[in-house]
mmCIF file of C-alpha atoms and ligand atoms in Angstrom:
data_model
loop_
_atom_site.group_PDB
_atom_site.id
_atom_site.type_symbol
_atom_site.label_atom_id
_atom_site.label_comp_id
_atom_site.label_asym_id
_atom_site.label_seq_id
_atom_site.Cartn_x
_atom_site.Cartn_y
_atom_site.Cartn_z
ATOM 1 C CA MET A 1 58.167 25.370 -6.022
ATOM 2 C CA SER A 2 55.750 27.500 -4.001
ATOM 3 C CA LYS A 3 55.486 31.240 -4.585
ATOM 4 C CA ASN A 4 57.033 31.687 -1.139
ATOM 5 C CA GLN A 5 60.262 30.257 -2.529
ATOM 6 C CA PRO A 6 61.701 33.197 -4.473
ATOM 7 C CA ALA A 7 64.023 32.608 -7.409
ATOM 8 C CA ARG A 8 67.718 33.246 -6.733
ATOM 9 C CA LEU A 9 69.363 35.294 -9.481
ATOM 10 C CA GLN A 10 72.757 36.824 -10.098
ATOM 11 C CA VAL A 11 73.610 40.276 -11.363
ATOM 12 C CA LEU A 12 75.141 39.862 -14.835
ATOM 13 C CA ARG A 13 75.784 43.541 -15.491
ATOM 14 C CA ALA A 14 74.690 46.944 -14.227
ATOM 15 C CA PHE A 15 74.973 50.332 -15.881
ATOM 16 C CA ASP A 16 73.458 53.816 -15.836
ATOM 17 C CA ILE A 17 70.902 54.509 -18.549
ATOM 18 C CA THR A 18 70.356 58.099 -17.385
ATOM 19 C CA PRO A 19 71.797 60.121 -14.472
ATOM 20 C CA HIS A 20 68.938 58.922 -12.196
ATOM 21 C CA MET A 21 68.239 55.451 -13.542
ATOM 22 C CA ARG A 22 70.379 52.339 -13.391
ATOM 23 C CA ARG A 23 69.648 49.115 -15.264
ATOM 24 C CA VAL A 24 70.534 45.852 -13.575
ATOM 25 C CA VAL A 25 70.458 42.719 -15.754
ATOM 26 C CA PHE A 26 69.898 39.450 -13.908
ATOM 27 C CA GLY A 27 70.390 35.812 -14.897
ATOM 28 C CA GLY A 28 71.574 32.533 -13.486
ATOM 29 C CA SER A 29 70.020 29.363 -12.191
ATOM 30 C CA GLY A 30 66.842 30.998 -10.858
ATOM 31 C CA PHE A 31 65.887 32.472 -14.236
ATOM 32 C CA ALA A 32 63.983 29.325 -15.307
ATOM 33 C CA THR A 33 61.972 29.360 -12.054
ATOM 34 C CA LEU A 34 61.006 32.966 -12.585
ATOM 35 C CA LEU A 35 60.141 32.376 -16.231
ATOM 36 C CA ALA A 36 57.883 29.451 -15.291
ATOM 37 C CA ARG A 37 55.890 31.904 -13.138
ATOM 38 C CA ASN A 38 55.776 34.617 -15.796
ATOM 39 C CA VAL A 39 52.554 36.601 -16.317
ATOM 40 C CA PRO A 40 51.300 38.237 -19.546
ATOM 41 C CA PHE A 41 51.231 41.860 -18.328
ATOM 42 C CA THR A 42 53.304 44.842 -19.409
ATOM 43 C CA ASP A 43 53.415 46.158 -15.813
ATOM 44 C CA ARG A 44 54.661 42.860 -14.378
ATOM 45 C CA TYR A 45 56.626 43.346 -11.211
ATOM 46 C CA VAL A 46 58.713 41.342 -8.761
ATOM 47 C CA LYS A 47 59.586 41.703 -5.096
ATOM 48 C CA LEU A 48 63.305 41.946 -4.419
ATOM 49 C CA VAL A 49 64.083 40.085 -1.208
ATOM 50 C CA PHE A 50 66.739 41.714 0.980
ATOM 51 C CA LEU A 51 68.109 39.313 3.580
ATOM 52 C CA ASP A 52 69.614 40.232 6.938
ATOM 53 C CA PRO A 53 73.325 39.501 6.388
ATOM 54 C CA GLY A 54 73.674 38.407 10.031
ATOM 55 C CA ALA A 55 70.907 35.786 9.899
ATOM 56 C CA SER A 56 70.938 32.271 8.504
ATOM 57 C CA TYR A 57 68.009 31.322 6.315
ATOM 58 C CA PRO A 58 66.522 28.006 5.133
ATOM 59 C CA GLU A 59 67.914 26.662 1.828
ATOM 60 C CA PRO A 60 66.162 27.051 -0.533
ATOM 61 C CA LEU A 61 64.779 30.293 0.845
ATOM 62 C CA ASP A 62 61.119 29.913 1.824
ATOM 63 C CA LEU A 63 59.436 33.075 3.110
ATOM 64 C CA GLU A 64 56.623 31.133 4.768
ATOM 65 C CA VAL A 65 59.135 29.031 6.702
ATOM 66 C CA VAL A 66 61.098 32.156 7.609
ATOM 67 C CA ARG A 67 57.998 33.821 9.007
ATOM 68 C CA ALA A 68 56.965 30.700 10.891
ATOM 69 C CA THR A 69 60.345 29.914 12.445
ATOM 70 C CA MET A 70 62.533 33.019 12.598
ATOM 71 C CA ALA A 71 62.473 36.174 14.729
ATOM 72 C CA PRO A 72 60.568 39.035 13.041
ATOM 73 C CA GLU A 73 63.649 41.298 13.072
ATOM 74 C CA THR A 74 65.370 38.860 10.683
ATOM 75 C CA TRP A 75 62.492 38.646 8.216
ATOM 76 C CA PRO A 76 63.594 39.773 4.767
ATOM 77 C CA ILE A 77 62.678 43.246 3.557
ATOM 78 C CA LEU A 78 60.814 43.351 0.250
ATOM 79 C CA ARG A 79 60.955 46.000 -2.456
ATOM 80 C CA THR A 80 58.714 46.104 -5.537
ATOM 81 C CA TYR A 81 60.143 46.628 -9.050
ATOM 82 C CA THR A 82 58.856 46.333 -12.606
ATOM 83 C CA ILE A 83 60.484 43.880 -14.975
ATOM 84 C CA ARG A 84 61.618 46.120 -17.828
ATOM 85 C CA TRP A 85 62.203 43.191 -20.171
ATOM 86 C CA ILE A 86 62.759 39.456 -20.270
ATOM 87 C CA ASP A 87 64.999 37.880 -22.911
ATOM 88 C CA GLU A 88 64.152 34.187 -22.898
ATOM 89 C CA THR A 89 66.859 33.300 -25.414
ATOM 90 C CA ALA A 90 69.632 34.909 -23.424
ATOM 91 C CA ALA A 91 67.975 33.869 -20.124
ATOM 92 C CA GLU A 92 68.157 37.412 -18.803
ATOM 93 C CA LEU A 93 65.818 39.984 -17.327
ATOM 94 C CA ALA A 94 66.299 43.669 -16.656
ATOM 95 C CA ILE A 95 65.082 45.968 -13.920
ATOM 96 C CA ASP A 96 65.509 49.740 -14.094
ATOM 97 C CA PHE A 97 66.033 51.323 -10.676
ATOM 98 C CA VAL A 98 65.494 54.987 -9.880
ATOM 99 C CA VAL A 99 68.646 56.231 -8.167
ATOM 100 C CA HIS A 100 67.056 58.456 -5.533
ATOM 101 C CA GLY A 101 69.922 59.073 -3.117
ATOM 102 C CA GLU A 102 71.395 57.484 -0.035
ATOM 103 C CA GLU A 103 68.112 56.633 1.665
ATOM 104 C CA GLY A 104 66.441 53.264 1.351
ATOM 105 C CA LEU A 105 67.534 49.802 0.448
ATOM 106 C CA ALA A 106 66.847 48.971 -3.179
ATOM 107 C CA GLY A 107 67.927 52.278 -4.740
ATOM 108 C CA PRO A 108 71.344 52.277 -3.009
ATOM 109 C CA TRP A 109 71.708 48.511 -3.639
ATOM 110 C CA ALA A 110 71.210 49.025 -7.386
ATOM 111 C CA ALA A 111 73.519 52.039 -7.423
ATOM 112 C CA SER A 112 76.416 49.823 -6.323
ATOM 113 C CA ALA A 113 75.327 46.469 -7.846
ATOM 114 C CA GLN A 114 78.173 44.473 -9.389
ATOM 115 C CA PRO A 115 78.296 41.330 -11.561
ATOM 116 C CA GLY A 116 78.069 38.288 -9.307
ATOM 117 C CA ASP A 117 75.871 39.917 -6.644
ATOM 118 C CA GLU A 118 72.969 37.646 -5.727
ATOM 119 C CA ILE A 119 69.385 38.489 -4.917
ATOM 120 C CA HIS A 120 66.102 36.597 -4.615
ATOM 121 C CA LEU A 121 63.099 37.732 -6.634
ATOM 122 C CA ARG A 122 59.531 36.799 -5.712
ATOM 123 C CA GLY A 123 56.793 36.913 -8.356
ATOM 124 C CA PRO A 124 56.102 38.194 -10.926
ATOM 125 C CA GLY A 125 52.653 39.716 -10.517
ATOM 126 C CA GLY A 126 50.934 42.303 -12.677
ATOM 127 C CA ALA A 127 47.596 43.538 -13.924
ATOM 128 C CA TYR A 128 47.809 45.779 -16.992
ATOM 129 C CA THR A 129 48.214 45.258 -20.716
ATOM 130 C CA PRO A 130 47.147 47.912 -23.247
ATOM 131 C CA ASP A 131 43.693 47.095 -24.625
ATOM 132 C CA PRO A 132 43.980 46.895 -28.442
ATOM 133 C CA ALA A 133 40.355 48.073 -28.710
ATOM 134 C CA ALA A 134 41.108 51.478 -27.102
ATOM 135 C CA ASP A 135 40.970 54.517 -29.399
ATOM 136 C CA HIS A 136 43.728 56.246 -27.428
ATOM 137 C CA HIS A 137 46.166 55.163 -24.726
ATOM 138 C CA LEU A 138 47.247 57.680 -22.081
ATOM 139 C CA PHE A 139 50.344 57.001 -19.954
ATOM 140 C CA VAL A 140 51.175 59.207 -16.963
ATOM 141 C CA GLY A 141 53.964 58.722 -14.450
ATOM 142 C CA ASP A 142 57.288 59.644 -12.893
ATOM 143 C CA GLU A 143 60.654 57.858 -13.109
ATOM 144 C CA ALA A 144 59.488 54.861 -11.078
ATOM 145 C CA ALA A 145 56.817 54.187 -13.695
ATOM 146 C CA ILE A 146 59.074 54.584 -16.751
ATOM 147 C CA PRO A 147 59.816 50.819 -16.943
ATOM 148 C CA ALA A 148 56.087 49.964 -16.922
ATOM 149 C CA ILE A 149 55.206 52.813 -19.291
ATOM 150 C CA ALA A 150 58.035 51.815 -21.651
ATOM 151 C CA ALA A 151 56.889 48.185 -21.688
ATOM 152 C CA GLY A 152 53.291 49.288 -22.318
ATOM 153 C CA ILE A 153 54.283 51.583 -25.178
ATOM 154 C CA GLU A 154 56.467 48.850 -26.670
ATOM 155 C CA ALA A 155 53.518 46.433 -26.672
ATOM 156 C CA LEU A 156 51.184 48.741 -28.648
ATOM 157 C CA GLU A 157 50.224 47.561 -32.109
ATOM 158 C CA PRO A 158 51.102 49.519 -35.262
ATOM 159 C CA GLY A 159 48.421 52.147 -35.817
ATOM 160 C CA ALA A 160 47.584 52.499 -32.117
ATOM 161 C CA GLN A 161 47.464 56.091 -30.813
ATOM 162 C CA ALA A 162 49.101 57.000 -27.531
ATOM 163 C CA THR A 163 50.213 59.970 -25.450
ATOM 164 C CA ALA A 164 52.620 59.849 -22.519
ATOM 165 C CA PHE A 165 53.348 62.467 -19.854
ATOM 166 C CA ILE A 166 56.442 61.578 -17.856
ATOM 167 C CA GLU A 167 58.026 63.676 -15.113
ATOM 168 C CA VAL A 168 61.816 63.500 -14.696
ATOM 169 C CA THR A 169 64.503 65.783 -13.283
ATOM 170 C CA GLY A 170 65.796 67.186 -16.563
ATOM 171 C CA PRO A 171 66.535 66.548 -20.249
ATOM 172 C CA ASP A 172 69.367 64.111 -19.445
ATOM 173 C CA ASP A 173 66.832 61.840 -17.742
ATOM 174 C CA GLU A 174 64.759 61.385 -20.879
ATOM 175 C CA GLN A 175 65.185 58.032 -22.593
ATOM 176 C CA PRO A 176 64.098 56.507 -25.915
ATOM 177 C CA LEU A 177 60.726 54.741 -25.722
ATOM 178 C CA PRO A 178 60.596 52.573 -28.850
ATOM 179 C CA SER A 179 57.188 51.677 -30.252
ATOM 180 C CA LYS A 180 55.470 50.478 -33.417
ATOM 181 C CA ALA A 181 52.538 52.759 -32.532
ATOM 182 C CA ASP A 182 51.960 56.458 -33.006
ATOM 183 C CA VAL A 183 53.126 57.824 -29.630
ATOM 184 C CA ALA A 184 53.533 61.444 -28.489
ATOM 185 C CA VAL A 185 55.838 61.541 -25.471
ATOM 186 C CA HIS A 186 55.898 64.708 -23.337
ATOM 187 C CA TRP A 187 58.798 64.877 -20.872
ATOM 188 C CA LEU A 188 58.149 67.232 -17.968
ATOM 189 C CA HIS A 189 61.189 68.578 -16.112
ATOM 190 C CA ARG A 190 60.941 69.277 -12.389
ATOM 191 C CA GLY A 191 64.433 70.769 -12.245
ATOM 192 C CA ALA A 192 65.551 71.473 -8.675
ATOM 193 C CA ALA A 193 62.174 70.524 -7.143
ATOM 194 C CA ASP A 194 61.986 67.264 -5.186
ATOM 195 C CA ALA A 195 60.488 64.179 -6.828
ATOM 196 C CA GLY A 196 56.826 63.887 -5.908
ATOM 197 C CA SER A 197 56.526 67.567 -4.960
ATOM 198 C CA THR A 198 55.227 69.126 -8.172
ATOM 199 C CA GLU A 199 51.849 69.402 -9.907
ATOM 200 C CA LEU A 200 53.422 69.050 -13.365
ATOM 201 C CA LEU A 201 51.722 65.803 -14.359
ATOM 202 C CA ASP A 202 48.291 66.928 -13.188
ATOM 203 C CA GLN A 203 48.620 70.272 -14.948
ATOM 204 C CA ALA A 204 49.792 68.659 -18.186
ATOM 205 C CA VAL A 205 47.019 66.071 -18.274
ATOM 206 C CA ARG A 206 44.368 68.711 -17.545
ATOM 207 C CA ALA A 207 45.744 70.969 -20.310
ATOM 208 C CA TRP A 208 45.868 68.134 -22.831
ATOM 209 C CA GLN A 209 43.460 68.269 -25.770
ATOM 210 C CA TRP A 210 41.255 65.308 -24.917
ATOM 211 C CA PRO A 211 40.986 62.967 -27.920
ATOM 212 C CA GLU A 212 37.862 61.501 -29.492
ATOM 213 C CA GLY A 213 36.686 58.036 -28.551
ATOM 214 C CA ARG A 214 37.565 55.623 -25.794
ATOM 215 C CA VAL A 215 40.669 56.581 -23.798
ATOM 216 C CA CYS A 216 42.374 53.957 -21.633
ATOM 217 C CA ALA A 217 44.777 55.364 -19.051
ATOM 218 C CA PHE A 218 47.776 54.022 -17.130
ATOM 219 C CA VAL A 219 48.664 56.381 -14.269
ATOM 220 C CA HIS A 220 51.406 55.182 -11.924
ATOM 221 C CA GLY A 221 53.978 56.919 -9.732
ATOM 222 C CA GLU A 222 54.127 58.931 -6.512
ATOM 223 C CA SER A 223 50.971 58.645 -4.374
ATOM 224 C CA LYS A 224 49.885 62.204 -5.140
ATOM 225 C CA LEU A 225 48.600 61.000 -8.523
ATOM 226 C CA LEU A 226 45.758 59.259 -6.694
ATOM 227 C CA ARG A 227 44.253 62.571 -5.599
ATOM 228 C CA THR A 228 45.160 64.679 -8.632
ATOM 229 C CA VAL A 229 45.162 62.872 -11.997
ATOM 230 C CA ARG A 230 42.849 60.056 -10.946
ATOM 231 C CA PRO A 231 39.824 62.221 -9.989
ATOM 232 C CA TYR A 232 40.277 64.291 -13.146
ATOM 233 C CA LEU A 233 40.148 61.193 -15.344
ATOM 234 C CA ALA A 234 37.430 59.391 -13.401
ATOM 235 C CA ASN A 235 35.134 62.351 -12.696
ATOM 236 C CA ASP A 236 35.816 65.132 -15.196
ATOM 237 C CA ARG A 237 36.589 62.854 -18.138
ATOM 238 C CA GLN A 238 34.402 59.937 -17.079
ATOM 239 C CA VAL A 239 37.027 57.334 -17.960
ATOM 240 C CA ALA A 240 35.416 54.009 -17.074
ATOM 241 C CA ARG A 241 36.826 52.251 -14.032
ATOM 242 C CA GLY A 242 37.969 49.300 -16.164
ATOM 243 C CA ASP A 243 39.809 51.660 -18.516
ATOM 244 C CA LEU A 244 41.750 53.295 -15.696
ATOM 245 C CA SER A 245 44.859 51.636 -14.260
ATOM 246 C CA VAL A 246 45.967 53.846 -11.377
ATOM 247 C CA SER A 247 48.513 52.828 -8.796
ATOM 248 C CA ALA A 248 50.740 54.574 -6.284
ATOM 249 C CA TYR A 249 54.265 53.181 -6.646
ATOM 250 C CA TRP A 250 55.884 55.107 -3.804
ATOM 251 C CA ARG A 251 55.259 57.943 -1.354
ATOM 252 C CA VAL A 252 57.408 60.947 -0.468
ATOM 253 C CA GLY A 253 58.970 60.507 2.981
ATOM 254 C CA ALA A 254 57.859 56.874 3.407
ATOM 255 C CA THR A 255 59.817 53.667 3.048
ATOM 256 C CA GLU A 256 57.984 50.898 1.213
ATOM 257 C CA GLU A 257 56.850 49.504 4.592
ATOM 258 C CA GLY A 258 55.508 52.907 5.641
ATOM 259 C CA PHE A 259 53.905 53.282 2.246
ATOM 260 C CA ARG A 260 52.166 49.876 2.511
ATOM 261 C CA GLN A 261 50.844 50.891 5.927
ATOM 262 C CA TRP A 262 49.531 54.151 4.465
ATOM 263 C CA LYS A 263 47.829 52.258 1.610
ATOM 264 C CA ALA A 264 46.182 49.875 4.066
ATOM 265 C CA GLU A 265 44.854 52.852 6.048
ATOM 266 C CA GLN A 266 43.324 54.351 2.884
ATOM 267 C CA VAL A 267 41.105 51.327 2.309
ATOM 268 C CA SER A 268 40.158 50.686 5.969
HETATM 269 C C1 FAD B 1 54.188 47.690 -8.762
HETATM 270 C C2 FAD B 1 55.378 48.616 -8.533
HETATM 271 C C3 FAD B 1 56.365 48.691 -9.489
HETATM 272 C C4 FAD B 1 57.480 49.525 -9.293
HETATM 273 N N1 FAD B 1 58.444 49.576 -10.243
HETATM 274 C C5 FAD B 1 59.552 50.340 -10.057
HETATM 275 C C6 FAD B 1 60.614 50.342 -11.013
HETATM 276 O O1 FAD B 1 60.579 49.617 -12.005
HETATM 277 N N2 FAD B 1 61.678 51.147 -10.772
HETATM 278 C C7 FAD B 1 61.757 51.929 -9.634
HETATM 279 O O2 FAD B 1 62.771 52.618 -9.449
HETATM 280 N N3 FAD B 1 60.778 51.940 -8.717
HETATM 281 C C8 FAD B 1 59.687 51.144 -8.891
HETATM 282 N N4 FAD B 1 58.697 51.126 -7.943
HETATM 283 C C9 FAD B 1 58.833 52.006 -6.772
HETATM 284 C C10 FAD B 1 59.726 51.398 -5.689
HETATM 285 O O3 FAD B 1 59.156 50.201 -5.195
HETATM 286 C C11 FAD B 1 59.830 52.413 -4.532
HETATM 287 O O4 FAD B 1 60.415 53.597 -5.007
HETATM 288 C C12 FAD B 1 60.592 51.887 -3.326
HETATM 289 O O5 FAD B 1 60.219 52.663 -2.215
HETATM 290 C C13 FAD B 1 62.115 51.938 -3.490
HETATM 291 O O6 FAD B 1 62.706 51.303 -2.385
HETATM 292 P P1 FAD B 1 64.027 51.840 -1.677
HETATM 293 O O7 FAD B 1 64.488 50.757 -0.770
HETATM 294 O O8 FAD B 1 64.985 52.359 -2.701
HETATM 295 O O9 FAD B 1 63.525 53.075 -0.813
HETATM 296 P P2 FAD B 1 62.631 53.025 0.529
HETATM 297 O O10 FAD B 1 63.379 52.423 1.656
HETATM 298 O O11 FAD B 1 61.310 52.412 0.222
HETATM 299 O O12 FAD B 1 62.418 54.589 0.816
HETATM 300 C C14 FAD B 1 63.478 55.406 1.354
HETATM 301 C C15 FAD B 1 63.223 56.869 1.002
HETATM 302 O O13 FAD B 1 63.357 57.054 -0.418
HETATM 303 C C16 FAD B 1 62.211 57.709 -0.946
HETATM 304 N N5 FAD B 1 61.954 57.187 -2.303
HETATM 305 C C17 FAD B 1 61.528 55.946 -2.645
HETATM 306 N N6 FAD B 1 61.385 55.835 -3.972
HETATM 307 C C18 FAD B 1 61.703 57.045 -4.490
HETATM 308 C C19 FAD B 1 61.732 57.568 -5.810
HETATM 309 N N7 FAD B 1 61.395 56.831 -6.888
HETATM 310 N N8 FAD B 1 62.143 58.839 -5.986
HETATM 311 C C20 FAD B 1 62.482 59.624 -4.914
HETATM 312 N N9 FAD B 1 62.460 59.186 -3.635
HETATM 313 C C21 FAD B 1 62.076 57.908 -3.429
HETATM 314 C C22 FAD B 1 61.085 57.373 0.026
HETATM 315 O O14 FAD B 1 60.044 58.340 -0.020
HETATM 316 C C23 FAD B 1 61.800 57.339 1.357
HETATM 317 O O15 FAD B 1 61.908 58.638 1.894
HETATM 318 C C24 FAD B 1 57.575 50.296 -8.108
HETATM 319 C C25 FAD B 1 56.572 50.201 -7.122
HETATM 320 C C26 FAD B 1 55.482 49.373 -7.338
HETATM 321 C C27 FAD B 1 54.415 49.270 -6.270
#
């Protein structure tokens, strides 16, 4: 099966893990296809494929065929999400969705997802795994990055040293981040401020007592991190480019399409 033929999965169960995060567990016939394409990264992600309910698509779904033969207004809309975990024995995988209100497609879809709902997933892709040779691992992000940060922390070996700064709305949005390593997790509460509007993560990282040795950093979340935490780590702390995983996951006021357009403009 080509990568343009996304795996079709069913929602097995869906439940809130915090007031602003909902876990959806998927399974079904497409699980084996997705597993066959699995990648060995803790930040592995998939594209959820949202179909136009009024259009009729090729079976099995093939995105290349869709783009070649169907009107652009019927092309599926894609949304990017981290795989929180895969359970090969149970043939299940979980995705944790930020519930960010009425706007958008994926957030509202997850908020009302029910067992039996179907969705196609393309991927996974990914790039990051904690380097066991690092002296210290630094994780920085907002809610959207919690699944990737949690998977990274979970993968650390016993004896590894790590620090995480995670911005959420309030104490109820904190969640356990199990690990065999020695991890200090700092939850930063934005309270009534809008997501993506504060300087909390930048301030906390700059105030942090920088540890000895080689620090590898994973910095993912709202696009502001690219011009705040990234230059601090790259320039002030001279973290080597290969030791710095920085990625904007979303952008205030932009849908994922608008955000992709903005990213493309940054590199052109
Ligand atoms: C590699 C990667 C992995 C990701 N993993 C996850 C994940 O595991 N869980 C997760 O929840 N998100 C994750 N994201 C972020 C997610 O793709 C975006 O938040 C996406 O825009 C959500 O789509 P939507 O249809 O809900 O909203 P969109 O239609 O894209 O946007 C509608 C509106 O909602 C706002 N919005 C979007 N996301 C948020 C947010 N998190 N908080 C507040 N407002 C928001 C937008 O600014 C816009 O105004 C990941 C992104 C990337 C690139």
